[in-house]
Amino acid sequence: MLIVMHHKAGDKQIEAVVKAVAVLGLTAAPIPGSERTAIGVLGNKGYVDDSTIRDLPGVQEVIHVSKPYKLVSRDFHPRNTVVRVGDVEIGEGRCPVVVAGPCAVESEEQIVKTAKAVKKAGALLLRGGAFKPRTGPHTFQGLREEGLLLLAKAGKMTGLPIVTEVMSPDTVGLVAEHADLLQVGARNMQNFDLLRELGRIRKPVLLKRGMSATLEEFLAAAEYILDEGNHNVILCERGIRTFETATRNTLDLSVVPLAKELSHLPIMVDPSHATGKRSLVSPMAKAALVAGAHGVLVEVHPEPEKALSDGPQSLTFAGFERLMEEVKRLNAFLGFSEKAS
Ligand code: PEP
Ligand code: MN
């Protein structure tokens, strides 16, 4: 960390900063310059909380050299992490996977039908929300435990590992009992108690990017899970809020190669929530794979016009089959050989 002092800062102010650094157990090394003094901070092993320093009189700017995440960073862990979900491997060097299923589990018939259809088309994981984070309380909130059990049943019938959202720390145990991959939704990316609880289990976690989270905040959220001991984390870009209203969110595809530069964790893309529009899902799913995503998450429904949530962005079975044909050709072009499902 480097503390830049104001050009009018006097010796007393510099001295006060040096003392505040010492209180943190660190060493301050003033570097006098022709216009101003800068103070280098030595002895820290990671990010330093600057809250006791940045508002001291005479301090102009605090520049952080270390990142607020460490376990997640490539500096700390240069080799790529490959996360195993059931017998599916997700990460660099593996054929990108397609996760598919409805936004929410609505009935046994709906989830079983969808599971069979997406399995037949080549999906390797089945998704379906049971605990649903809805914007308002008067919409369908998910079948909760019943939905989780139906999803698990459909997963067993088809042999597909399942992924579903967990919304609160007190349901982590229940969801982990049945799900192969636990999803943290965009709205909960900074639910720190939830992240810590997920760090204490050994099941893999799919962490979605918060809708207004920077990449640094996204990686710092993942750090909470790794910090508690669970290193099986997959990142998921699902679009961010911008001024654009033509799409539900703005898919930030540049974050895929950038996250891969900064972190060893796998990253997937959800073109369904990113666009909110069925016709855009397939083009953006393919774009994500070209950008280097380790997989895509796609919403599929037997009758999207009757879906209880996210119908407009859900693919029909026929639409999903078409996407899968294109994904298979694209994966071959990118040099991956498909693992038979
Ligand atoms: C979902 O995947 O069902 C979901 C609610 O997504 P997000 O958290 O990205 O909005
Ligand atoms: Mn949805």
mmCIF file of C-alpha atoms and ligand atoms in Angstrom:
data_model
loop_
_atom_site.group_PDB
_atom_site.id
_atom_site.type_symbol
_atom_site.label_atom_id
_atom_site.label_comp_id
_atom_site.label_asym_id
_atom_site.label_seq_id
_atom_site.Cartn_x
_atom_site.Cartn_y
_atom_site.Cartn_z
ATOM 1 C CA MET A 1 0.000 0.000 0.000
ATOM 2 C CA LEU A 2 1.222 3.497 -0.800
ATOM 3 C CA ILE A 3 -0.090 6.579 1.011
ATOM 4 C CA VAL A 4 0.260 9.793 -0.979
ATOM 5 C CA MET A 5 0.289 12.923 1.205
ATOM 6 C CA HIS A 6 -1.086 16.310 0.145
ATOM 7 C CA HIS A 7 1.649 18.705 -1.040
ATOM 8 C CA LYS A 8 0.849 20.997 1.887
ATOM 9 C CA ALA A 9 1.010 18.204 4.496
ATOM 10 C CA GLY A 10 3.339 19.047 7.366
ATOM 11 C CA ASP A 11 5.696 16.875 9.417
ATOM 12 C CA LYS A 12 3.085 16.389 12.196
ATOM 13 C CA GLN A 13 0.548 14.994 9.729
ATOM 14 C CA ILE A 14 3.167 12.647 8.248
ATOM 15 C CA GLU A 15 4.094 11.536 11.752
ATOM 16 C CA ALA A 16 0.425 10.817 12.582
ATOM 17 C CA VAL A 17 0.130 8.602 9.499
ATOM 18 C CA VAL A 18 3.320 6.727 10.390
ATOM 19 C CA LYS A 19 1.839 6.082 13.868
ATOM 20 C CA ALA A 20 -1.504 4.879 12.433
ATOM 21 C CA VAL A 21 0.372 2.427 10.208
ATOM 22 C CA ALA A 22 2.316 1.160 13.232
ATOM 23 C CA VAL A 23 -0.971 0.558 15.109
ATOM 24 C CA LEU A 24 -1.880 -1.901 12.315
ATOM 25 C CA GLY A 25 1.330 -3.792 13.075
ATOM 26 C CA LEU A 26 2.933 -2.597 9.832
ATOM 27 C CA THR A 27 5.957 -0.485 8.993
ATOM 28 C CA ALA A 28 5.715 2.946 7.353
ATOM 29 C CA ALA A 29 8.547 4.116 5.124
ATOM 30 C CA PRO A 30 8.223 7.842 4.210
ATOM 31 C CA ILE A 31 9.573 8.694 0.739
ATOM 32 C CA PRO A 32 10.088 12.493 0.607
ATOM 33 C CA GLY A 33 9.685 13.964 -2.890
ATOM 34 C CA SER A 34 10.252 17.414 -4.368
ATOM 35 C CA GLU A 35 6.504 18.208 -4.281
ATOM 36 C CA ARG A 36 5.025 15.859 -1.731
ATOM 37 C CA THR A 37 5.787 12.921 0.535
ATOM 38 C CA ALA A 38 4.582 9.411 -0.146
ATOM 39 C CA ILE A 39 4.581 6.752 2.562
ATOM 40 C CA GLY A 40 5.207 3.141 1.597
ATOM 41 C CA VAL A 41 3.629 0.488 3.844
ATOM 42 C CA LEU A 42 5.665 -2.653 4.413
ATOM 43 C CA GLY A 43 5.042 -5.938 6.162
ATOM 44 C CA ASN A 44 1.505 -6.718 4.976
ATOM 45 C CA LYS A 45 0.757 -10.186 3.557
ATOM 46 C CA GLY A 46 -2.385 -9.136 1.720
ATOM 47 C CA TYR A 47 -4.945 -6.366 1.392
ATOM 48 C CA VAL A 48 -4.771 -3.724 4.154
ATOM 49 C CA ASP A 49 -7.957 -2.176 5.573
ATOM 50 C CA ASP A 50 -7.179 1.549 5.138
ATOM 51 C CA SER A 51 -10.172 2.892 7.091
ATOM 52 C CA THR A 52 -8.029 4.290 9.944
ATOM 53 C CA ILE A 53 -5.679 6.006 7.513
ATOM 54 C CA ARG A 54 -7.499 7.379 4.484
ATOM 55 C CA ASP A 55 -9.318 10.167 6.367
ATOM 56 C CA LEU A 56 -6.345 11.408 8.408
ATOM 57 C CA PRO A 57 -5.472 15.081 7.828
ATOM 58 C CA GLY A 58 -2.984 15.539 5.008
ATOM 59 C CA VAL A 59 -3.703 12.205 3.283
ATOM 60 C CA GLN A 60 -4.528 12.739 -0.384
ATOM 61 C CA GLU A 61 -4.779 9.200 -1.707
ATOM 62 C CA VAL A 62 -4.261 5.601 -0.659
ATOM 63 C CA ILE A 63 -3.093 3.295 -3.429
ATOM 64 C CA HIS A 64 -3.552 -0.441 -2.918
ATOM 65 C CA VAL A 65 -0.982 -2.679 -4.498
ATOM 66 C CA SER A 66 -2.443 -5.945 -3.131
ATOM 67 C CA LYS A 67 -5.895 -7.174 -4.161
ATOM 68 C CA PRO A 68 -8.789 -7.800 -1.710
ATOM 69 C CA TYR A 69 -8.636 -11.478 -2.688
ATOM 70 C CA LYS A 70 -5.720 -13.828 -2.440
ATOM 71 C CA LEU A 71 -6.802 -17.482 -2.464
ATOM 72 C CA VAL A 72 -8.825 -16.794 -5.601
ATOM 73 C CA SER A 73 -5.983 -15.047 -7.423
ATOM 74 C CA ARG A 74 -3.649 -16.555 -9.948
ATOM 75 C CA ASP A 75 -0.668 -14.964 -8.171
ATOM 76 C CA PHE A 76 -1.349 -17.209 -5.206
ATOM 77 C CA HIS A 77 -2.444 -20.278 -7.189
ATOM 78 C CA PRO A 78 -1.119 -20.219 -10.781
ATOM 79 C CA ARG A 79 -2.581 -23.590 -11.870
ATOM 80 C CA ASN A 80 -6.164 -23.766 -13.150
ATOM 81 C CA THR A 81 -8.763 -25.235 -10.816
ATOM 82 C CA VAL A 82 -10.964 -27.890 -12.375
ATOM 83 C CA VAL A 83 -14.184 -28.451 -10.411
ATOM 84 C CA ARG A 84 -15.804 -31.887 -10.418
ATOM 85 C CA VAL A 85 -19.603 -32.003 -10.235
ATOM 86 C CA GLY A 86 -20.731 -35.622 -10.048
ATOM 87 C CA ASP A 87 -18.516 -37.084 -12.750
ATOM 88 C CA VAL A 88 -18.467 -33.918 -14.867
ATOM 89 C CA GLU A 89 -15.274 -31.863 -14.882
ATOM 90 C CA ILE A 90 -15.567 -28.108 -15.368
ATOM 91 C CA GLY A 91 -12.578 -25.894 -16.074
ATOM 92 C CA GLU A 92 -9.702 -25.044 -18.387
ATOM 93 C CA GLY A 93 -8.768 -27.750 -20.872
ATOM 94 C CA ARG A 94 -12.096 -29.571 -20.436
ATOM 95 C CA CYS A 95 -14.856 -29.567 -23.028
ATOM 96 C CA PRO A 96 -17.252 -26.715 -22.072
ATOM 97 C CA VAL A 97 -20.421 -28.040 -20.453
ATOM 98 C CA VAL A 98 -24.023 -27.050 -20.982
ATOM 99 C CA VAL A 99 -26.235 -26.805 -17.886
ATOM 100 C CA ALA A 100 -29.928 -26.710 -18.766
ATOM 101 C CA GLY A 101 -33.342 -26.807 -17.172
ATOM 102 C CA PRO A 102 -36.243 -24.612 -16.170
ATOM 103 C CA CYS A 103 -35.955 -21.409 -14.184
ATOM 104 C CA ALA A 104 -38.043 -23.057 -11.479
ATOM 105 C CA VAL A 105 -39.208 -26.578 -10.719
ATOM 106 C CA GLU A 106 -43.001 -26.322 -11.123
ATOM 107 C CA SER A 107 -44.228 -29.938 -11.033
ATOM 108 C CA GLU A 108 -42.905 -33.486 -11.293
ATOM 109 C CA GLU A 109 -44.111 -33.775 -14.869
ATOM 110 C CA GLN A 110 -42.464 -30.501 -15.898
ATOM 111 C CA ILE A 111 -39.042 -31.259 -14.396
ATOM 112 C CA VAL A 112 -38.894 -34.909 -15.467
ATOM 113 C CA LYS A 113 -39.937 -34.063 -19.031
ATOM 114 C CA THR A 114 -37.342 -31.275 -19.193
ATOM 115 C CA ALA A 115 -34.613 -33.430 -17.661
ATOM 116 C CA LYS A 116 -35.171 -36.138 -20.279
ATOM 117 C CA ALA A 117 -35.247 -33.629 -23.143
ATOM 118 C CA VAL A 118 -32.089 -31.762 -22.154
ATOM 119 C CA LYS A 119 -30.233 -35.003 -21.427
ATOM 120 C CA LYS A 120 -31.170 -36.351 -24.866
ATOM 121 C CA ALA A 121 -29.933 -33.144 -26.517
ATOM 122 C CA GLY A 122 -26.573 -33.353 -24.706
ATOM 123 C CA ALA A 123 -26.766 -31.249 -21.511
ATOM 124 C CA LEU A 124 -24.425 -32.562 -18.811
ATOM 125 C CA LEU A 125 -26.095 -30.939 -15.774
ATOM 126 C CA LEU A 126 -29.721 -30.249 -14.868
ATOM 127 C CA ARG A 127 -30.742 -26.915 -13.341
ATOM 128 C CA GLY A 128 -33.983 -25.899 -11.644
ATOM 129 C CA GLY A 129 -34.836 -23.417 -8.928
ATOM 130 C CA ALA A 130 -36.621 -24.613 -5.790
ATOM 131 C CA PHE A 131 -35.866 -21.697 -3.455
ATOM 132 C CA LYS A 132 -36.507 -18.763 -5.781
ATOM 133 C CA PRO A 133 -35.217 -15.227 -5.158
ATOM 134 C CA ARG A 134 -38.065 -13.217 -6.721
ATOM 135 C CA THR A 135 -38.127 -9.434 -6.903
ATOM 136 C CA GLY A 136 -41.554 -9.154 -5.266
ATOM 137 C CA PRO A 137 -43.297 -11.387 -2.723
ATOM 138 C CA HIS A 138 -46.519 -11.801 -4.754
ATOM 139 C CA THR A 139 -44.973 -13.906 -7.521
ATOM 140 C CA PHE A 140 -44.207 -17.651 -7.556
ATOM 141 C CA GLN A 141 -41.608 -18.265 -4.842
ATOM 142 C CA GLY A 142 -40.649 -21.816 -5.825
ATOM 143 C CA LEU A 143 -41.719 -25.190 -4.419
ATOM 144 C CA ARG A 144 -38.889 -25.017 -1.876
ATOM 145 C CA GLU A 145 -38.101 -28.419 -0.299
ATOM 146 C CA GLU A 146 -40.657 -30.215 -2.465
ATOM 147 C CA GLY A 147 -39.034 -28.680 -5.571
ATOM 148 C CA LEU A 148 -35.594 -29.753 -4.402
ATOM 149 C CA LEU A 149 -36.763 -33.362 -4.003
ATOM 150 C CA LEU A 150 -38.430 -33.349 -7.442
ATOM 151 C CA LEU A 151 -35.258 -31.981 -9.018
ATOM 152 C CA ALA A 152 -33.207 -34.677 -7.272
ATOM 153 C CA LYS A 153 -35.639 -37.308 -8.555
ATOM 154 C CA ALA A 154 -35.355 -36.021 -12.153
ATOM 155 C CA GLY A 155 -31.563 -35.928 -11.794
ATOM 156 C CA LYS A 156 -31.480 -39.555 -10.634
ATOM 157 C CA MET A 157 -33.836 -40.701 -13.411
ATOM 158 C CA THR A 158 -31.604 -39.195 -16.083
ATOM 159 C CA GLY A 159 -28.211 -39.579 -14.404
ATOM 160 C CA LEU A 160 -27.653 -35.816 -14.604
ATOM 161 C CA PRO A 161 -26.016 -34.050 -11.641
ATOM 162 C CA ILE A 162 -28.223 -31.198 -10.406
ATOM 163 C CA VAL A 163 -27.648 -27.532 -9.641
ATOM 164 C CA THR A 164 -30.046 -25.375 -7.649
ATOM 165 C CA GLU A 165 -29.989 -22.132 -5.716
ATOM 166 C CA VAL A 166 -29.538 -21.828 -1.971
ATOM 167 C CA MET A 167 -30.729 -18.530 -0.517
ATOM 168 C CA SER A 168 -29.923 -18.636 3.180
ATOM 169 C CA PRO A 169 -27.296 -20.071 5.503
ATOM 170 C CA ASP A 170 -29.898 -22.167 7.352
ATOM 171 C CA THR A 171 -30.885 -24.130 4.219
ATOM 172 C CA VAL A 172 -27.317 -24.909 3.088
ATOM 173 C CA GLY A 173 -27.421 -28.297 4.858
ATOM 174 C CA LEU A 174 -30.714 -29.303 3.237
ATOM 175 C CA VAL A 175 -29.733 -28.195 -0.266
ATOM 176 C CA ALA A 176 -26.262 -29.761 0.035
ATOM 177 C CA GLU A 177 -27.882 -33.087 0.945
ATOM 178 C CA HIS A 178 -29.555 -33.276 -2.485
ATOM 179 C CA ALA A 179 -27.762 -30.961 -4.921
ATOM 180 C CA ASP A 180 -24.464 -31.734 -6.648
ATOM 181 C CA LEU A 181 -23.699 -28.039 -7.221
ATOM 182 C CA LEU A 182 -25.075 -25.220 -5.028
ATOM 183 C CA GLN A 183 -25.877 -21.944 -6.739
ATOM 184 C CA VAL A 184 -25.538 -18.531 -5.125
ATOM 185 C CA GLY A 185 -27.795 -16.184 -7.080
ATOM 186 C CA ALA A 186 -26.849 -12.707 -8.242
ATOM 187 C CA ARG A 187 -28.942 -11.124 -5.474
ATOM 188 C CA ASN A 188 -27.002 -13.023 -2.823
ATOM 189 C CA MET A 189 -23.471 -12.578 -4.157
ATOM 190 C CA GLN A 190 -22.639 -10.458 -1.126
ATOM 191 C CA ASN A 191 -24.616 -12.424 1.459
ATOM 192 C CA PHE A 192 -21.464 -12.978 3.451
ATOM 193 C CA ASP A 193 -22.981 -15.331 6.038
ATOM 194 C CA LEU A 194 -24.235 -17.536 3.191
ATOM 195 C CA LEU A 195 -20.824 -17.482 1.477
ATOM 196 C CA ARG A 196 -19.065 -18.451 4.710
ATOM 197 C CA GLU A 197 -21.529 -21.291 5.333
ATOM 198 C CA LEU A 198 -20.904 -22.586 1.800
ATOM 199 C CA GLY A 199 -17.189 -22.429 2.539
ATOM 200 C CA ARG A 200 -17.696 -24.946 5.323
ATOM 201 C CA ILE A 201 -19.221 -27.670 3.125
ATOM 202 C CA ARG A 202 -17.396 -29.732 0.548
ATOM 203 C CA LYS A 203 -19.925 -29.585 -2.290
ATOM 204 C CA PRO A 204 -19.016 -27.313 -5.228
ATOM 205 C CA VAL A 205 -20.522 -23.837 -5.455
ATOM 206 C CA LEU A 206 -21.654 -21.866 -8.514
ATOM 207 C CA LEU A 207 -21.284 -18.186 -7.627
ATOM 208 C CA LYS A 208 -23.205 -15.784 -9.837
ATOM 209 C CA ARG A 209 -22.009 -12.225 -10.335
ATOM 210 C CA GLY A 210 -24.101 -9.611 -8.537
ATOM 211 C CA MET A 211 -26.007 -7.364 -10.913
ATOM 212 C CA SER A 212 -23.943 -4.326 -10.064
ATOM 213 C CA ALA A 213 -20.780 -5.986 -8.848
ATOM 214 C CA THR A 214 -17.364 -5.127 -10.229
ATOM 215 C CA LEU A 215 -15.064 -8.003 -11.116
ATOM 216 C CA GLU A 216 -13.031 -7.204 -8.001
ATOM 217 C CA GLU A 217 -16.143 -7.474 -5.782
ATOM 218 C CA PHE A 218 -17.111 -10.711 -7.561
ATOM 219 C CA LEU A 219 -13.696 -12.275 -6.891
ATOM 220 C CA ALA A 220 -13.681 -10.953 -3.304
ATOM 221 C CA ALA A 221 -17.056 -12.697 -2.767
ATOM 222 C CA ALA A 222 -15.545 -15.974 -4.009
ATOM 223 C CA GLU A 223 -12.673 -15.400 -1.575
ATOM 224 C CA TYR A 224 -15.131 -15.787 1.358
ATOM 225 C CA ILE A 225 -15.928 -19.350 0.246
ATOM 226 C CA LEU A 226 -12.297 -20.333 -0.314
ATOM 227 C CA ASP A 227 -11.274 -18.641 2.932
ATOM 228 C CA GLU A 228 -13.481 -21.079 4.865
ATOM 229 C CA GLY A 229 -11.856 -24.037 3.125
ATOM 230 C CA ASN A 230 -14.055 -24.857 0.119
ATOM 231 C CA HIS A 231 -11.979 -24.348 -3.027
ATOM 232 C CA ASN A 232 -14.564 -25.840 -5.398
ATOM 233 C CA VAL A 233 -16.024 -22.634 -6.742
ATOM 234 C CA ILE A 234 -17.204 -21.889 -10.283
ATOM 235 C CA LEU A 235 -17.823 -18.255 -11.225
ATOM 236 C CA CYS A 236 -20.810 -17.328 -13.393
ATOM 237 C CA GLU A 237 -21.278 -14.132 -15.395
ATOM 238 C CA ARG A 238 -25.025 -13.461 -15.807
ATOM 239 C CA GLY A 239 -25.148 -9.886 -17.050
ATOM 240 C CA ILE A 240 -24.917 -6.609 -15.174
ATOM 241 C CA ARG A 241 -27.152 -3.556 -14.868
ATOM 242 C CA THR A 242 -26.317 -0.771 -17.296
ATOM 243 C CA PHE A 243 -28.263 2.117 -18.872
ATOM 244 C CA GLU A 244 -29.402 -0.262 -21.631
ATOM 245 C CA THR A 245 -33.001 -1.445 -21.251
ATOM 246 C CA ALA A 246 -33.395 -3.306 -24.552
ATOM 247 C CA THR A 247 -32.032 -6.398 -22.836
ATOM 248 C CA ARG A 248 -32.743 -7.567 -19.274
ATOM 249 C CA ASN A 249 -29.070 -7.078 -18.379
ATOM 250 C CA THR A 250 -25.875 -6.380 -20.318
ATOM 251 C CA LEU A 251 -23.745 -9.477 -20.795
ATOM 252 C CA ASP A 252 -20.182 -8.533 -19.874
ATOM 253 C CA LEU A 253 -18.305 -11.078 -21.952
ATOM 254 C CA SER A 254 -14.926 -9.402 -21.507
ATOM 255 C CA VAL A 255 -15.053 -10.537 -17.898
ATOM 256 C CA VAL A 256 -14.537 -14.136 -19.056
ATOM 257 C CA PRO A 257 -10.964 -13.788 -20.353
ATOM 258 C CA LEU A 258 -10.216 -11.189 -17.654
ATOM 259 C CA ALA A 259 -11.388 -13.429 -14.800
ATOM 260 C CA LYS A 260 -9.221 -16.176 -16.302
ATOM 261 C CA GLU A 261 -6.210 -13.849 -16.223
ATOM 262 C CA LEU A 262 -6.801 -12.845 -12.600
ATOM 263 C CA SER A 263 -8.096 -16.092 -11.134
ATOM 264 C CA HIS A 264 -7.587 -19.850 -11.410
ATOM 265 C CA LEU A 265 -11.302 -20.572 -10.887
ATOM 266 C CA PRO A 266 -13.502 -21.794 -13.772
ATOM 267 C CA ILE A 267 -16.042 -19.350 -15.186
ATOM 268 C CA MET A 268 -19.368 -20.045 -16.862
ATOM 269 C CA VAL A 269 -21.902 -17.752 -18.550
ATOM 270 C CA ASP A 270 -25.685 -17.574 -18.208
ATOM 271 C CA PRO A 271 -27.009 -16.044 -21.457
ATOM 272 C CA SER A 272 -30.641 -16.530 -20.335
ATOM 273 C CA HIS A 273 -30.627 -14.114 -17.387
ATOM 274 C CA ALA A 274 -28.075 -11.913 -19.178
ATOM 275 C CA THR A 275 -30.386 -11.166 -22.098
ATOM 276 C CA GLY A 276 -33.918 -12.003 -20.882
ATOM 277 C CA LYS A 277 -34.882 -12.737 -24.462
ATOM 278 C CA ARG A 278 -35.178 -16.190 -26.052
ATOM 279 C CA SER A 279 -33.863 -15.127 -29.476
ATOM 280 C CA LEU A 280 -30.620 -13.821 -27.943
ATOM 281 C CA VAL A 281 -29.780 -16.869 -25.837
ATOM 282 C CA SER A 282 -28.226 -18.992 -28.562
ATOM 283 C CA PRO A 283 -26.021 -16.271 -30.120
ATOM 284 C CA MET A 284 -24.723 -15.181 -26.697
ATOM 285 C CA ALA A 285 -24.179 -18.783 -25.535
ATOM 286 C CA LYS A 286 -21.969 -19.341 -28.565
ATOM 287 C CA ALA A 287 -20.193 -16.015 -28.053
ATOM 288 C CA ALA A 288 -19.472 -17.033 -24.447
ATOM 289 C CA LEU A 289 -17.837 -20.263 -25.596
ATOM 290 C CA VAL A 290 -15.711 -18.395 -28.129
ATOM 291 C CA ALA A 291 -14.678 -15.987 -25.336
ATOM 292 C CA GLY A 292 -13.390 -18.990 -23.385
ATOM 293 C CA ALA A 293 -16.208 -19.771 -20.940
ATOM 294 C CA HIS A 294 -15.983 -23.210 -19.352
ATOM 295 C CA GLY A 295 -19.695 -23.738 -19.812
ATOM 296 C CA VAL A 296 -23.090 -22.108 -20.242
ATOM 297 C CA LEU A 297 -26.314 -22.212 -18.211
ATOM 298 C CA VAL A 298 -29.482 -22.157 -20.271
ATOM 299 C CA GLU A 299 -33.128 -22.028 -19.206
ATOM 300 C CA VAL A 300 -35.379 -24.532 -20.982
ATOM 301 C CA HIS A 301 -39.111 -25.104 -20.451
ATOM 302 C CA PRO A 302 -41.591 -27.553 -22.058
ATOM 303 C CA GLU A 303 -44.074 -24.688 -22.583
ATOM 304 C CA PRO A 304 -42.297 -21.347 -22.045
ATOM 305 C CA GLU A 305 -45.525 -19.388 -22.554
ATOM 306 C CA LYS A 306 -46.934 -21.106 -19.441
ATOM 307 C CA ALA A 307 -43.775 -20.862 -17.290
ATOM 308 C CA LEU A 308 -44.277 -19.486 -13.768
ATOM 309 C CA SER A 309 -41.026 -17.525 -14.065
ATOM 310 C CA ASP A 310 -38.698 -16.376 -16.856
ATOM 311 C CA GLY A 311 -40.771 -17.776 -19.740
ATOM 312 C CA PRO A 312 -39.647 -15.062 -22.218
ATOM 313 C CA GLN A 313 -36.015 -16.148 -21.905
ATOM 314 C CA SER A 314 -36.636 -19.912 -21.798
ATOM 315 C CA LEU A 315 -35.847 -22.055 -24.825
ATOM 316 C CA THR A 316 -38.312 -24.654 -26.083
ATOM 317 C CA PHE A 317 -37.064 -28.236 -26.373
ATOM 318 C CA ALA A 318 -36.684 -27.749 -30.140
ATOM 319 C CA GLY A 319 -34.782 -24.497 -29.626
ATOM 320 C CA PHE A 320 -32.471 -26.193 -27.140
ATOM 321 C CA GLU A 321 -31.793 -29.074 -29.546
ATOM 322 C CA ARG A 322 -30.813 -26.567 -32.228
ATOM 323 C CA LEU A 323 -28.504 -24.782 -29.806
ATOM 324 C CA MET A 324 -26.867 -28.067 -28.796
ATOM 325 C CA GLU A 325 -26.192 -29.011 -32.422
ATOM 326 C CA GLU A 326 -24.438 -25.682 -32.883
ATOM 327 C CA VAL A 327 -22.564 -25.958 -29.580
ATOM 328 C CA LYS A 328 -21.268 -29.407 -30.552
ATOM 329 C CA ARG A 329 -19.957 -28.068 -33.851
ATOM 330 C CA LEU A 330 -18.468 -25.038 -32.120
ATOM 331 C CA ASN A 331 -16.746 -27.143 -29.460
ATOM 332 C CA ALA A 332 -15.214 -29.320 -32.183
ATOM 333 C CA PHE A 333 -14.040 -26.170 -33.985
ATOM 334 C CA LEU A 334 -12.498 -24.916 -30.718
ATOM 335 C CA GLY A 335 -10.583 -28.172 -30.455
ATOM 336 C CA PHE A 336 -12.575 -29.975 -27.759
ATOM 337 C CA SER A 337 -13.776 -33.517 -28.077
ATOM 338 C CA GLU A 338 -17.174 -34.117 -26.472
ATOM 339 C CA LYS A 339 -17.366 -36.545 -23.584
ATOM 340 C CA ALA A 340 -20.291 -38.893 -24.158
ATOM 341 C CA SER A 341 -22.998 -38.154 -21.611
HETATM 342 C C1 PEP B 1 -31.457 -18.296 -11.616
HETATM 343 O O1 PEP B 1 -30.449 -18.805 -12.125
HETATM 344 O O2 PEP B 1 -32.509 -18.913 -11.487
HETATM 345 C C2 PEP B 1 -31.410 -16.898 -11.165
HETATM 346 C C3 PEP B 1 -32.354 -16.405 -10.364
HETATM 347 O O3 PEP B 1 -30.395 -16.216 -11.661
HETATM 348 P P1 PEP B 1 -29.718 -14.829 -11.172
HETATM 349 O O4 PEP B 1 -29.395 -15.015 -9.730
HETATM 350 O O5 PEP B 1 -28.498 -14.756 -12.039
HETATM 351 O O6 PEP B 1 -30.712 -13.747 -11.451
HETATM 352 MN MN MN B 2 -34.635 -17.631 -14.052
#
